[in-house]
Coordinates of C-alpha atoms in Angstrom, one line a residue:
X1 CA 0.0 0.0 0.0
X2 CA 1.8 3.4 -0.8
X3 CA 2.0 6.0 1.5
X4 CA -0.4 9.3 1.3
X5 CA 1.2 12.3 -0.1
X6 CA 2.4 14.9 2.2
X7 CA 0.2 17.6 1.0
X8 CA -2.8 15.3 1.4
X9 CA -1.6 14.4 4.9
X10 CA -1.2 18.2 5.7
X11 CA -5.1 19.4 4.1
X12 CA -6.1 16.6 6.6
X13 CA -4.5 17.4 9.6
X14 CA -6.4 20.4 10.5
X15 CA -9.7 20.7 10.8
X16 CA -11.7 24.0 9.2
X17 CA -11.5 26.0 12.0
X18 CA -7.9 26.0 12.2
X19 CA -7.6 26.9 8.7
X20 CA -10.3 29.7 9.5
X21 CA -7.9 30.9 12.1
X22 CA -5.0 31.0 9.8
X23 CA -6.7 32.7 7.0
X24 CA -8.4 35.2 9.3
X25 CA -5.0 36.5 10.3
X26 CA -3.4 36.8 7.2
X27 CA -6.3 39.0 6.0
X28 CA -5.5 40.9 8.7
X29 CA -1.8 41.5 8.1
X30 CA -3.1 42.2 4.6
X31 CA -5.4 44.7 5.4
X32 CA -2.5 46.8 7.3
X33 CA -1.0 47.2 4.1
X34 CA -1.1 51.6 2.8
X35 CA -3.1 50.4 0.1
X36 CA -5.6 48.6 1.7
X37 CA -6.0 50.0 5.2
X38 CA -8.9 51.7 5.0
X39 CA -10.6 48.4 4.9
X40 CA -12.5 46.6 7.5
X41 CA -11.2 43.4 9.5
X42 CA -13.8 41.4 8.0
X43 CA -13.4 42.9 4.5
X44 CA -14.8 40.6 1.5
X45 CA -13.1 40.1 -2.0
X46 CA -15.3 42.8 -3.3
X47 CA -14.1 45.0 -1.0
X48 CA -10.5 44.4 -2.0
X49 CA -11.0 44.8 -5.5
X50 CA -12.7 47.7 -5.5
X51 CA -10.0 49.4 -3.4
X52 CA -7.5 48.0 -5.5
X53 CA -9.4 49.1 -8.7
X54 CA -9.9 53.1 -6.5
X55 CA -6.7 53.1 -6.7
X56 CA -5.6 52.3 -10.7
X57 CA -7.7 54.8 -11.7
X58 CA -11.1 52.0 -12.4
X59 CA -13.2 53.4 -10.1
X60 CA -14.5 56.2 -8.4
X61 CA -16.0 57.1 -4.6
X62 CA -19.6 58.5 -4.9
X63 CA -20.4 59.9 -1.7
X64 CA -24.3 59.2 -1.3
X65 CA -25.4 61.6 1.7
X66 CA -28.7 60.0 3.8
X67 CA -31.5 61.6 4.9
X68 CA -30.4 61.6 9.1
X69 CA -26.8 63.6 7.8
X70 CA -24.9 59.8 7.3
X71 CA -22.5 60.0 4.7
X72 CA -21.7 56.6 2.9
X73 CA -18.9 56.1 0.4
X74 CA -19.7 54.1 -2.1
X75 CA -17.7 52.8 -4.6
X76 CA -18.5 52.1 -8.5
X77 CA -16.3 51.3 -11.6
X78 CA -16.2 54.1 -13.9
X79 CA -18.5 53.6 -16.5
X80 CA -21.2 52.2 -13.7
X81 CA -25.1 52.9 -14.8
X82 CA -27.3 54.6 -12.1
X83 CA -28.6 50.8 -11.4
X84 CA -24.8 49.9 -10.7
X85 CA -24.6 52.5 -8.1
X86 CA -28.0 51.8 -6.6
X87 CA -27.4 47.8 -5.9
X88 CA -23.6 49.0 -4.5
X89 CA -25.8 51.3 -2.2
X90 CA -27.8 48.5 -1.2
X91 CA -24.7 46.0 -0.8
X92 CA -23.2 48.8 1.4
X93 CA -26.3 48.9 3.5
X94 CA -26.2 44.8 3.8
X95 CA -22.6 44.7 5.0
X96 CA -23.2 47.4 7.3
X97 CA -25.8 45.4 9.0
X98 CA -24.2 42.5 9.0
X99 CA -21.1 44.3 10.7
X100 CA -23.2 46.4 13.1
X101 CA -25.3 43.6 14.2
X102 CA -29.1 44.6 14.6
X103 CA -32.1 44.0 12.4
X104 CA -31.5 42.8 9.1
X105 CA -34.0 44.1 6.1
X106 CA -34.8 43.2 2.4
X107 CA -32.9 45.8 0.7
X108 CA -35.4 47.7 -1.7
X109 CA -33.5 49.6 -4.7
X110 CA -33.5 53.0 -3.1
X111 CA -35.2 55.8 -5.3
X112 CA -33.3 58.7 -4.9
X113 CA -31.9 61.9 -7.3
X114 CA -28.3 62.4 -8.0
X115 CA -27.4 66.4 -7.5
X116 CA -24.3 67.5 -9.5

């Protein structure tokens, strides 16, 4: 009978929380990079990219101001439709909650009118 490979041995040896763990901190260490610090801990891969794109010149921060004075950046390629920037509204909202804890709502496309 021949022996397992190493690499399978290793994937087996610990169990998904570990591995959790492990990832967890090195999105951490890679959130402290310049580029990327303005990031939260628990940042998704959408999240990175759009930072990353911010910064090549891809996209751009539209700052949507709510009603109670809340100012919310949010962030769109540069060609993005008025639909683009109203489901990145609502995604921003989602996180929000899911970062904040509380109530969580259906996101309704908000109506709204852009001022230049």
């Amino acid at each position: 009978m021949a022996a397992p490979d190493a690499e399978e041995e290793d994937e087996d040896a610990l169990p998904h929380s570990e591995i959790l763990d492990i990832f967890e901190e090195g999105l951490a260490r890679l959130v402290q990079d310049p580029l990327l610090c303005d990031l939260p801990i628990q940042v998704t891969l959408e999240e990175v990219n759009s930072q990353i794109a911010l910064e090549y010149g891809q996209a751009m921060t539209v700052k949507v101001l709510k009603a109670d004075g809340e100012i919310m950046p949010i962030v769109v390629v540069q060609n993005a439709t008025v639909l683009d920037l109203k489901k990145a509204i609502c995604r921003f909202m989602e996180l929000k909650q899911q970062r904040e804890g509380g109530v969580k709502h259906c996101c309704i496309i908000p109506t709204f009118y852009l001022q230049v």
